[in-house]
Coordinates of C-alpha atoms and ligand atoms in Angstrom, one line a residue:
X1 CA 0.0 0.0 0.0
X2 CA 1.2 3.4 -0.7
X3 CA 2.1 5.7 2.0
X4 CA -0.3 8.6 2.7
X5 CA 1.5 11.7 3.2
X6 CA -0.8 14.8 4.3
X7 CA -0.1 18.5 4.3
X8 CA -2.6 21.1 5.8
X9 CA -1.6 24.8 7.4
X10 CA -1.8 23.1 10.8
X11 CA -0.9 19.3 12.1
X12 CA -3.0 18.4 15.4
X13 CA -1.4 15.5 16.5
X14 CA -3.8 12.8 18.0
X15 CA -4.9 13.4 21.1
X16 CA -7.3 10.3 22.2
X17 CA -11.3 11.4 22.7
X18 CA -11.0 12.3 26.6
X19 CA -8.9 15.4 26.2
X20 CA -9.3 19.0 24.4
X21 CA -11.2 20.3 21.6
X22 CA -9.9 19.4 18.0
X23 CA -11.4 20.8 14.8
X24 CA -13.1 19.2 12.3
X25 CA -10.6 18.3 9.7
X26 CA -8.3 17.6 12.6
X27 CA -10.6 14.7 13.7
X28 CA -11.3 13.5 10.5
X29 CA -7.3 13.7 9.2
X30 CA -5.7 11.4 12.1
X31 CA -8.1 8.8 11.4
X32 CA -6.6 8.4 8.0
X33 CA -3.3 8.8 9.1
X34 CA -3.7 6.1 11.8
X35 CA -4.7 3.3 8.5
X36 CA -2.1 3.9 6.5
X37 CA 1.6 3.9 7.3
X38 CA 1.7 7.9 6.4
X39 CA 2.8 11.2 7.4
X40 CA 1.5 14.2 8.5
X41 CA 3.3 17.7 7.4
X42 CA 2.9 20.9 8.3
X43 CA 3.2 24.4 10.2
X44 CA 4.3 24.0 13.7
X45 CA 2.2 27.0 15.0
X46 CA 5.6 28.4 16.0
X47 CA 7.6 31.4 14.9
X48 CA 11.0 31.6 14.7
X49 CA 13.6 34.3 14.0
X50 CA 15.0 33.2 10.6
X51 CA 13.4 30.4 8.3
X52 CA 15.6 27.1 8.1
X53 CA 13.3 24.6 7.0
X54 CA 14.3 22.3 10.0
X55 CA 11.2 19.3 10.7
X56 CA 10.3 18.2 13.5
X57 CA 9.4 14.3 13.5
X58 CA 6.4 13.0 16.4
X59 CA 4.6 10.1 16.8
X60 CA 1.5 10.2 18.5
X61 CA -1.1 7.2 18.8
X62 CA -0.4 5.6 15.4
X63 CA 0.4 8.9 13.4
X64 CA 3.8 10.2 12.3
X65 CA 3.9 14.0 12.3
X66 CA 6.8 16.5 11.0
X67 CA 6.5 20.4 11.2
X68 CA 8.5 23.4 10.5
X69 CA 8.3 27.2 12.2
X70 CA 7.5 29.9 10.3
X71 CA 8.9 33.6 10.5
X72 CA 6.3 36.4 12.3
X73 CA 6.3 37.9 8.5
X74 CA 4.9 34.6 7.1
X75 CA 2.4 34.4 9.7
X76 CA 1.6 38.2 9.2
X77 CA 1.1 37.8 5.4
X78 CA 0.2 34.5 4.8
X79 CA -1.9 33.1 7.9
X80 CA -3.4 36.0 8.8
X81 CA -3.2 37.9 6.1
X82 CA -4.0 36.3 2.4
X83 CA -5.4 33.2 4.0
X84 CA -7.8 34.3 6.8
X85 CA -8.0 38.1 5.9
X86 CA -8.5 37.6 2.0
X87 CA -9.4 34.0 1.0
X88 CA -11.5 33.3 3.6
X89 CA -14.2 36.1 4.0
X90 CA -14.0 35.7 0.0
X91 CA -14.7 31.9 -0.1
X92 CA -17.6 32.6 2.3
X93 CA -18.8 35.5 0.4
X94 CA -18.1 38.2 2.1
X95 CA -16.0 40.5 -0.2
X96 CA -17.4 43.1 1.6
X97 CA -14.9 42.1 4.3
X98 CA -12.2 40.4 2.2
X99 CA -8.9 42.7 2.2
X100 CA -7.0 42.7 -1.5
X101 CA -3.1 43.3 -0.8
X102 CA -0.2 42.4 -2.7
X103 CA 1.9 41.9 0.2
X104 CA -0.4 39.2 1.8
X105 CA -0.6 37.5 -1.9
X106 CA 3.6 37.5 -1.7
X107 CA 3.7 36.2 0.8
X108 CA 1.3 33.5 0.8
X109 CA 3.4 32.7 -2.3
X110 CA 6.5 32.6 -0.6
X111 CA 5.5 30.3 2.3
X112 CA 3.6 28.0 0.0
X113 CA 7.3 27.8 -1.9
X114 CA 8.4 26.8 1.7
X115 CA 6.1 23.9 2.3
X116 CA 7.2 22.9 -0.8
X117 CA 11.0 23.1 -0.1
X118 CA 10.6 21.1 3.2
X119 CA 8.3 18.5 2.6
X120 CA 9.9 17.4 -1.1
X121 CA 12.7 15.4 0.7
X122 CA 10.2 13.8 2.6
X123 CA 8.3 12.3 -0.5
X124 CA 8.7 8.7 -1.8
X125 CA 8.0 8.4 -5.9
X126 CA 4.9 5.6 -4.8
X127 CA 3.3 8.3 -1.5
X128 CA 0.2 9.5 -2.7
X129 CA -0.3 13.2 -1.6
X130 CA -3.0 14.8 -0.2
X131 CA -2.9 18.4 0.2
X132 CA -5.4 20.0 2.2
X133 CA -7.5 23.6 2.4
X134 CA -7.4 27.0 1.2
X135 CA -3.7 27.7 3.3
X136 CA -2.3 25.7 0.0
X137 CA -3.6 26.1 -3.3
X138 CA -0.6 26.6 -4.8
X139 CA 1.3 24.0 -3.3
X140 CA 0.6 21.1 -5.7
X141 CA 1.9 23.2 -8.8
X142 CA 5.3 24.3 -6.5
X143 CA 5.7 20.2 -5.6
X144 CA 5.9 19.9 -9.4
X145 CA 8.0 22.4 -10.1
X146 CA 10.4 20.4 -7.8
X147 CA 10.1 17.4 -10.0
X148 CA 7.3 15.7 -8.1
X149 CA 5.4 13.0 -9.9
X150 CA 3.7 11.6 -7.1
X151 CA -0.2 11.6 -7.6
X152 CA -1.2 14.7 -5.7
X153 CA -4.8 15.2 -4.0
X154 CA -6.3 18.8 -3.3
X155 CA -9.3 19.1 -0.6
X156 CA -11.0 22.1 0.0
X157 CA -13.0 22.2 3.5
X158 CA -14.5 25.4 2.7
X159 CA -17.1 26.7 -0.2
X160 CA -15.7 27.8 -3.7
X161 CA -17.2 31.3 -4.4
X162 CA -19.5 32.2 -7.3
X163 CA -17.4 33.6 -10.2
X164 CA -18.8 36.6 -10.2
X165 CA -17.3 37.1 -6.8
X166 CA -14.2 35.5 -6.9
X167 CA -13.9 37.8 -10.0
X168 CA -13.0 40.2 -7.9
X169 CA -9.6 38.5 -6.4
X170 CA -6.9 40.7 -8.6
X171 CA -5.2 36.7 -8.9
X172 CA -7.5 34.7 -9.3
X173 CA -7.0 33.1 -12.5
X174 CA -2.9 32.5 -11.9
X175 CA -3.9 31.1 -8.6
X176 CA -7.4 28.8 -10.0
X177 CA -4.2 27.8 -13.2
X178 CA -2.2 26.6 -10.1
X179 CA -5.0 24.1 -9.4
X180 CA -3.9 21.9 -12.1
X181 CA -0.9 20.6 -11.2
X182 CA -3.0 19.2 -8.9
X183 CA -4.6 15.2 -10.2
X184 CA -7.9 14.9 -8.2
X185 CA -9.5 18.4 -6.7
X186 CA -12.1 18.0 -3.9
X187 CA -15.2 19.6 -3.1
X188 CA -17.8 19.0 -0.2
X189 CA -21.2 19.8 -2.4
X190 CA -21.6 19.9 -6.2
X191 CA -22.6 23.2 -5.9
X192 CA -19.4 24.2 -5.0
X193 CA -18.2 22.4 -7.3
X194 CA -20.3 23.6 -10.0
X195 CA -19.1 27.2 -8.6
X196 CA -15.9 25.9 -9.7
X197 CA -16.5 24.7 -13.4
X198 CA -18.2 27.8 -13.8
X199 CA -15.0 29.9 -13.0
X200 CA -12.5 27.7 -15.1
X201 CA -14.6 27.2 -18.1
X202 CA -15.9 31.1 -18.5
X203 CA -13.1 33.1 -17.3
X204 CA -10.1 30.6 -18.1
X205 CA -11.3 28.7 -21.4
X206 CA -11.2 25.4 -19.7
X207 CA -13.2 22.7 -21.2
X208 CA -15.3 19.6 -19.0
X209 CA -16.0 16.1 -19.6
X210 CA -17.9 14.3 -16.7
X211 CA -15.9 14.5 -13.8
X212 CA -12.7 15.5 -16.0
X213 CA -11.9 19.0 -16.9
X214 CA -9.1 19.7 -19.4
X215 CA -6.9 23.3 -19.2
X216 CA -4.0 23.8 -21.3
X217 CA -2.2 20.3 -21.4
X218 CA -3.3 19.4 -17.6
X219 CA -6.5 17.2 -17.1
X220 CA -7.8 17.1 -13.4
X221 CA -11.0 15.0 -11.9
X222 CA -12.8 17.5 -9.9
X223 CA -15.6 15.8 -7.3
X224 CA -17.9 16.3 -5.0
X225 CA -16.8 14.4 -1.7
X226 CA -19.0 15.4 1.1
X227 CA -16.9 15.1 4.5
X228 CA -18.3 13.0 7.4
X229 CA -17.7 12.3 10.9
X230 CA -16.8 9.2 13.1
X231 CA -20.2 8.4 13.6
X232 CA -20.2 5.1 16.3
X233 CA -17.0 6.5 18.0
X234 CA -19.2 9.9 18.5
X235 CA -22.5 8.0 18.8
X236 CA -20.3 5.9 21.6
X237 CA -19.2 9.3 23.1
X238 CA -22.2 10.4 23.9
X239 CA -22.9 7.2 26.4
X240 CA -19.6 7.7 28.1
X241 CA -19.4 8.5 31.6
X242 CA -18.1 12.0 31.1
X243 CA -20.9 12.7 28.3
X244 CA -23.4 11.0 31.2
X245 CA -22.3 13.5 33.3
X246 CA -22.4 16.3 31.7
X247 CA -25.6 15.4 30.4
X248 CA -26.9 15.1 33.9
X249 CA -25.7 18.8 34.7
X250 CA -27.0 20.4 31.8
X251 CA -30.6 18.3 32.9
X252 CA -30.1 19.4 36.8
X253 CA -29.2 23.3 35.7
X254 CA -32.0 23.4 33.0
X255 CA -34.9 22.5 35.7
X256 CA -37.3 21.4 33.3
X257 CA -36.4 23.7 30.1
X258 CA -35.7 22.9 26.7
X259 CA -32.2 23.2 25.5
X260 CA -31.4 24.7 22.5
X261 CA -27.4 24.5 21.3
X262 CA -25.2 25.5 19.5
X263 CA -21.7 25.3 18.9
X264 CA -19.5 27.5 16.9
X265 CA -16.2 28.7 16.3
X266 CA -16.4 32.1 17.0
X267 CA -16.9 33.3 13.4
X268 CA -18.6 35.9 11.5
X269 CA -19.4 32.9 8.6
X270 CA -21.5 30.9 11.4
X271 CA -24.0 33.2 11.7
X272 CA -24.2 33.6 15.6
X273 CA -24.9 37.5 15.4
X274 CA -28.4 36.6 13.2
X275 CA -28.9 33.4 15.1
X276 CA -29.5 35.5 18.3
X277 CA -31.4 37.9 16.4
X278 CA -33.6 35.1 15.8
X279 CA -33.6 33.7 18.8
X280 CA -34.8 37.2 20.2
X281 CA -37.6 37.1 17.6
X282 CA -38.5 34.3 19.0
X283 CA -38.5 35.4 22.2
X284 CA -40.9 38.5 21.7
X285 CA -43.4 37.0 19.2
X286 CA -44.3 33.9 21.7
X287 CA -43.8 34.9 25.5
X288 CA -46.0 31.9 26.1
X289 CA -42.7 29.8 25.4
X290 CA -40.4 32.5 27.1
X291 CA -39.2 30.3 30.1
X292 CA -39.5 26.8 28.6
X293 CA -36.8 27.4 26.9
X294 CA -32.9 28.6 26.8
X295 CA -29.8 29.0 24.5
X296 CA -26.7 28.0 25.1
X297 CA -24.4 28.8 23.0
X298 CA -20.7 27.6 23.1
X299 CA -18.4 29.9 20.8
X300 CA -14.7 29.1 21.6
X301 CA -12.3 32.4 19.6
X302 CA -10.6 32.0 16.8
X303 CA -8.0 33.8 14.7
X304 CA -7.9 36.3 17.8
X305 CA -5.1 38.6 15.9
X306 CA -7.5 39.8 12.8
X307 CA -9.7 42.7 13.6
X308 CA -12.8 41.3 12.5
X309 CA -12.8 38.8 15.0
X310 CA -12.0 40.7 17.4
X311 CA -15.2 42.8 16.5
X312 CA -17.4 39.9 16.6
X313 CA -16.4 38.6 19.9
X314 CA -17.2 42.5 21.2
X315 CA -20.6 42.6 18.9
X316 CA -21.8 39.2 19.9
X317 CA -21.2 40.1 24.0
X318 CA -23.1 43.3 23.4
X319 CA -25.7 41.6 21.6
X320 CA -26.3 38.3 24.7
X321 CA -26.1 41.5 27.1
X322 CA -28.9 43.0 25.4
X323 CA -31.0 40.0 25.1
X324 CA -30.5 39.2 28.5
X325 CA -31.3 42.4 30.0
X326 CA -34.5 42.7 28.3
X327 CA -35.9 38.8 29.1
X328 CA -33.8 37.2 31.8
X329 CA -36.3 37.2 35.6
X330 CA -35.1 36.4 39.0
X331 CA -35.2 32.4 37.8
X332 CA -34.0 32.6 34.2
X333 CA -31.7 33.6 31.8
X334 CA -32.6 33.1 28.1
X335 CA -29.0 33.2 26.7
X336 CA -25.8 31.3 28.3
X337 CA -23.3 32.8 26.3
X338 CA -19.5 30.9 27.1
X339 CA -16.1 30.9 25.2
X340 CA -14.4 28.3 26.2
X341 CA -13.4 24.5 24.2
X342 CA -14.6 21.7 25.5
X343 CA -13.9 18.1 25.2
X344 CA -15.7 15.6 22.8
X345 CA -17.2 13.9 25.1
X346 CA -18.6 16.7 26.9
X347 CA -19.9 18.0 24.0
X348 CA -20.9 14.8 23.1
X349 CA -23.7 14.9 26.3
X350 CA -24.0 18.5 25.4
X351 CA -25.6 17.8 22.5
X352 CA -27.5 14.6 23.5
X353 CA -29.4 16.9 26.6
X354 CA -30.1 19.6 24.2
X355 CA -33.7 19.8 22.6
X356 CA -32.9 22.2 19.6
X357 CA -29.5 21.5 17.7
X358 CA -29.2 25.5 16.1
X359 CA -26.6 25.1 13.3
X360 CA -27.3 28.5 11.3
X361 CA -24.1 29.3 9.1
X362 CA -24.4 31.6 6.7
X363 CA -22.2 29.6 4.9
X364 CA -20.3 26.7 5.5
X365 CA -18.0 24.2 3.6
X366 CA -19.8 21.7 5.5
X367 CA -20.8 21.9 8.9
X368 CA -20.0 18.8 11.4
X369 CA -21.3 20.0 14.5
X370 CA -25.2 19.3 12.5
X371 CA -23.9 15.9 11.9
X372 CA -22.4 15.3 15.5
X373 CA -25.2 16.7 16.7
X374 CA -27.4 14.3 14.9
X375 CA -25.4 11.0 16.4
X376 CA -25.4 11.9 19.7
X377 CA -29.3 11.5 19.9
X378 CA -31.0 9.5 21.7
X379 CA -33.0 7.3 19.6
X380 CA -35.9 6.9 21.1
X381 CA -36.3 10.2 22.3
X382 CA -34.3 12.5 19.3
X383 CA -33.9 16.4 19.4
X384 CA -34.9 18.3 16.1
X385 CA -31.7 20.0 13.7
X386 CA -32.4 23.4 12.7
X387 CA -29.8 23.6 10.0
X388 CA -28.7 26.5 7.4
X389 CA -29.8 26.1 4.0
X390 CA -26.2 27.0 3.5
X391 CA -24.3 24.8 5.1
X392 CA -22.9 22.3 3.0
X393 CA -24.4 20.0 5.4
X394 CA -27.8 20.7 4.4
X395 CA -27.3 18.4 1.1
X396 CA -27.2 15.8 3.0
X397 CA -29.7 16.2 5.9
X398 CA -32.5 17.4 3.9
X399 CA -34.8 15.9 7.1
X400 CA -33.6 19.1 9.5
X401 CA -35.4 21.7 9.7
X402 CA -33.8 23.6 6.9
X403 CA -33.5 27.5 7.8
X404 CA -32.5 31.1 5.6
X405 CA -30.3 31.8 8.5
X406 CA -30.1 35.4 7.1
X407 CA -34.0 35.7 8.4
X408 CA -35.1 36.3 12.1
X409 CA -38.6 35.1 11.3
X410 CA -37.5 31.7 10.0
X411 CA -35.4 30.8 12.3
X412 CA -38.0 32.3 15.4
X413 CA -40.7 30.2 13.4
X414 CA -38.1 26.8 13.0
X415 CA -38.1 27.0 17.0
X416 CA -41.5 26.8 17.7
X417 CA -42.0 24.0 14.8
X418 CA -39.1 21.8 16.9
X419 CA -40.5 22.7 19.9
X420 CA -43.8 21.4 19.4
X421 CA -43.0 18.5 17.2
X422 CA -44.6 15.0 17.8
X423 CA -41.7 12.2 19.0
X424 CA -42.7 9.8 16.4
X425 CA -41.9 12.8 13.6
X426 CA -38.4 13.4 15.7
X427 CA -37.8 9.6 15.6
X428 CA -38.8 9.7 11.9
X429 CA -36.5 13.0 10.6
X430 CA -33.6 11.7 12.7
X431 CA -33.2 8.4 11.6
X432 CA -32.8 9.4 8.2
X433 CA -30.8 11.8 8.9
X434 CA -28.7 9.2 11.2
X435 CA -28.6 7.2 8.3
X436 CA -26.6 9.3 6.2
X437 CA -24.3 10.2 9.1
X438 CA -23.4 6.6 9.7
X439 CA -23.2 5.6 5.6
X440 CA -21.3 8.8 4.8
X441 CA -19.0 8.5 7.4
X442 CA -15.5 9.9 7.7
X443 CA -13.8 6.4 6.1
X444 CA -16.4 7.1 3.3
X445 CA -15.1 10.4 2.5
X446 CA -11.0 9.6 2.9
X447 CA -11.5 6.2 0.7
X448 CA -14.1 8.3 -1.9
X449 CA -10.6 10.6 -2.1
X450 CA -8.1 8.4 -1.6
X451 CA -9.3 5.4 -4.0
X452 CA -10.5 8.2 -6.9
X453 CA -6.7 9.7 -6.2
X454 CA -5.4 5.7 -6.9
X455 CA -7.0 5.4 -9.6
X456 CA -4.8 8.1 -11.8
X457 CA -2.3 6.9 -13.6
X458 CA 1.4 8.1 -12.0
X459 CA 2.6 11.0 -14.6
X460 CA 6.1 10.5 -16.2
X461 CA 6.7 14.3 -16.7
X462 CA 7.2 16.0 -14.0
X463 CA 6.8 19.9 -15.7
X464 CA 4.3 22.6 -13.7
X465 CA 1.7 24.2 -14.7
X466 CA 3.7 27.8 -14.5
X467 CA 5.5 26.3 -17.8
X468 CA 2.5 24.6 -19.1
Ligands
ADQ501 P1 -14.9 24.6 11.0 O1 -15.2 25.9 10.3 O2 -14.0 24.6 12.1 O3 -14.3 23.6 9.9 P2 -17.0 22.6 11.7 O4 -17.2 21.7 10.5 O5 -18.3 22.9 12.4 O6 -16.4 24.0 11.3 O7 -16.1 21.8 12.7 C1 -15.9 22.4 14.0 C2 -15.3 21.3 14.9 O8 -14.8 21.9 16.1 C3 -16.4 20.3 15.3 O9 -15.9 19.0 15.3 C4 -16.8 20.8 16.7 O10 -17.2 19.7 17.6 C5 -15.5 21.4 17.2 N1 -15.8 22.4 18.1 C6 -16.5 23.6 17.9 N2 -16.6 24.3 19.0 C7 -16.1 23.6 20.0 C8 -15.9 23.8 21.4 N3 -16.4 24.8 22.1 N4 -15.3 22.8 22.1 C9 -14.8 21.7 21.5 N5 -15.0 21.5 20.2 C10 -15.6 22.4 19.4 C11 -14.0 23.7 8.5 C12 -15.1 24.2 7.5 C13 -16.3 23.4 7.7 C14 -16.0 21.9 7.5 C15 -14.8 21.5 8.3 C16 -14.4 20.1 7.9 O11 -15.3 25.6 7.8 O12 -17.3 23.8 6.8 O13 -17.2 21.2 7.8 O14 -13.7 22.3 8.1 O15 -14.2 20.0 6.5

């Protein structure tokens, strides 16, 4: 079997469900890693004074990992800059927020040169490569620049734009040209990647057949590969003691309320601002409901050093003040409002207490808090998934309560609807829903990459797309 080698921004080593939080691609990456006899590369998190390319190696429960430090400059222009500050409020639509410079685009050029520098000793011919994220585009055409022939794999975790809006990126067509060094590109929903066809075939000339689209003398597969989660280990979570016990304290503190969760990243693409906006219609068109119910809503921060989020955290606090002050009574409090991780498991009984999963992205790659959600129910006695329309999620779970997360009034109105809804209609939405969480599971998704990835033939010529 061939050796799996993996490259993403960030490498979270294993850490075994009991302890801290780890993102989604981090969870769904190590159990990969930990089938075949692979490698995990990537950014240390550190900085260091001057570049040297120097790895270091770590094995953690079954998974080999090897980073490098980066300079505060490349962190500056790269991380926080072209990467969180321009590619990422793009890819999510929001060019209204998405900051154009050509010093972040340098130097998200020059550190994507560096992964490539470091990691190209590391490659066997036969290691199939699979680079993942929006940290990397270019690394694929920089690996072949350096000679690579290995089949090399490109996942993106987060929506492709409409053209129209990724018009609007001064490089966009050198960096979508990039792309095609690359022999199998990855989406989560055909819509993004029908986003995607429509950008290489009307602003770059590109020309499509099935699954295969053909650019200059590069032909790439491009697929939809929706990501999924570990559904028995989390399903097994949630019965755990820990999850018991948490379970039992978010029962005991919610004396006889409905919980209604939900559990973001603290980012301005999850919608929290409009989900309490909804939330508060909700609270003022049905005061019959007013103390039956509470929110809790667990937003650990993110990407602390760019300004927007900064502003969110400070617009969000204002906005669970607000709320508060004008509902909470002696005995309740509609909004518990906390930043901090917590563990799987934890979350895991979270999730199972809680009557109302509230997953209300404006837009999202994916989404796998719906889907953990969803398999930590109880069956017999389900909650109800109030889910974005544009989550990438919502493909898939066409059974939740699908919301415009942009509008107060349905997600007020998808609140009542789950509040009131019969247990054999729960039972009923859930289990197809739980059905698609178990069949596409996160060994689904890696062997839907990995095998289409396989099934290329190895290229002799090892030329880049830069000289195609
Ligand atoms: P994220 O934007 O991070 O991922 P998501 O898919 O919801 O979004 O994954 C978040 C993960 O972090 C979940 O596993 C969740 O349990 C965990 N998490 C969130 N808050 C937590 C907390 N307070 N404590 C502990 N754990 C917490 C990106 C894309 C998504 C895509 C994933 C995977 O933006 O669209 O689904 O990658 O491809």
């Amino acid at each position: 079997m061939s050796r799996l080698i993996v490259i993403s921004n960030r490498v979270s080593a294993p850490q075994g469900s009991q302890s801290g939080a780890q993102g989604g691609l981090a969870v769904a990456l190590s159990a990969a890693l930990r089938e075949h006899r692979g490698l995990w590369f990537g950014w240390s998190g550190e900085v260091t004074d001057q570049f040297s390319g120097h790895i270091n190696f770590q094995r953690a429960h079954g998974v080999t990992t090897a980073t490098m430090d980066l300079e505060e400059q490349d962190v500056d222009e790269y991380y926080n800059g072209y990467a969180n500050r321009t590619l990422w409020p793009l890819f999510h639509y929001r060019i209204d927020l998405a900051e154009y410079e050509r010093g972040f685009a340098g130097g998200y050029q020059r550190v994507n040169e560096r992964f490539a520098d470091t990691v190209r000793p590391l490659l066997e011919p036969d290691d199939i490569v699979w680079i993942q994220d929006y940290h990397l585009l270019p690394l694929g055409d920089e690996l072949r620049k350096r000679r690579c022939i290995n089949r090399i794999g490109f996942f993106l975790h987060i929506p492709w734009p409409p053209r129209r809006l990724l018009s609007t990126l001064p490089e966009a067509v050198d960096l979508v040209t990039t792309m095609f060094a690359y022999d199998v590109v990855g989406f989560h929903t055909e819509e993004w990647l029908e986003s995607f066809r429509d950008f290489v075939v009307h602003e770059m000339g590109a020309v499509c057949d099935g699954d295969h689209i053909r650019f200059g003398d590069r032909t790439i597969r491009a697929i939809a590969c929706p990501i999924g989660i570990d559904a028995e280990e989390f399903a097994a979570l949630a019965c755990t003691p820990r999850a018991r016990l948490t379970y039992r304290r978010m029962r005991d503190s919610s004396v006889g309320r409905d919980l209604i969760v939900g559990v973001d990243r603290l980012d301005y693409s999850k919608g929290l601002e409009e989900r309490f906006l909804g939330y508060e219609r909700f609270l003022n068109e049905h005061p019959e409901e007013r103390k039956e119910v509470f929110l809790l809503q667990i937003a650990p921060p993110s990407r602390g050093s760019v300004d927007t989020y900064k502003k969110i955290r400070t617009t969000l606090e204002g906005l669970a003040g607000r709320i508060n002050g004008a509902f909470a009574d002696l005995d309740w409090v509609p909004i518990r409002y906390v930043n901090q991780g917590y563990a799987r498991d934890e979350l895991a009984g979270v999730y199972r207490a809680a009557r109302i999963g509230l997953v209300t992205p404006l837009r999202d790659g994916m989404n796998l808090v719906a889907k953990e959600y969803v398999a930590a129910q109880d069956p017999e006695d389900p909650g109800v998934l109030i889910l974005s329309r544009f989550a990438g999620a919502s493909a898939q779970l066409p059974e939740a309560l699908l919301v415009n997360p942009y509008s107060p009034e349905e997600i007020a109105d998808a609140i009542v609807t789950a509040l009131r809804m019969p247990r054999a209609e729960r039972i009923d939405r859930w289990r197809s829903m739980m059905d698609n969480v178990q069949r596409e599971d996160v060994v689904w998704w890696r062997r839907r990459f990995t095998d289409t990835l396989m099934e290329i033939d190895q290229p002799e010529d090892a030329g880049s797309t830069a000289a195609a």
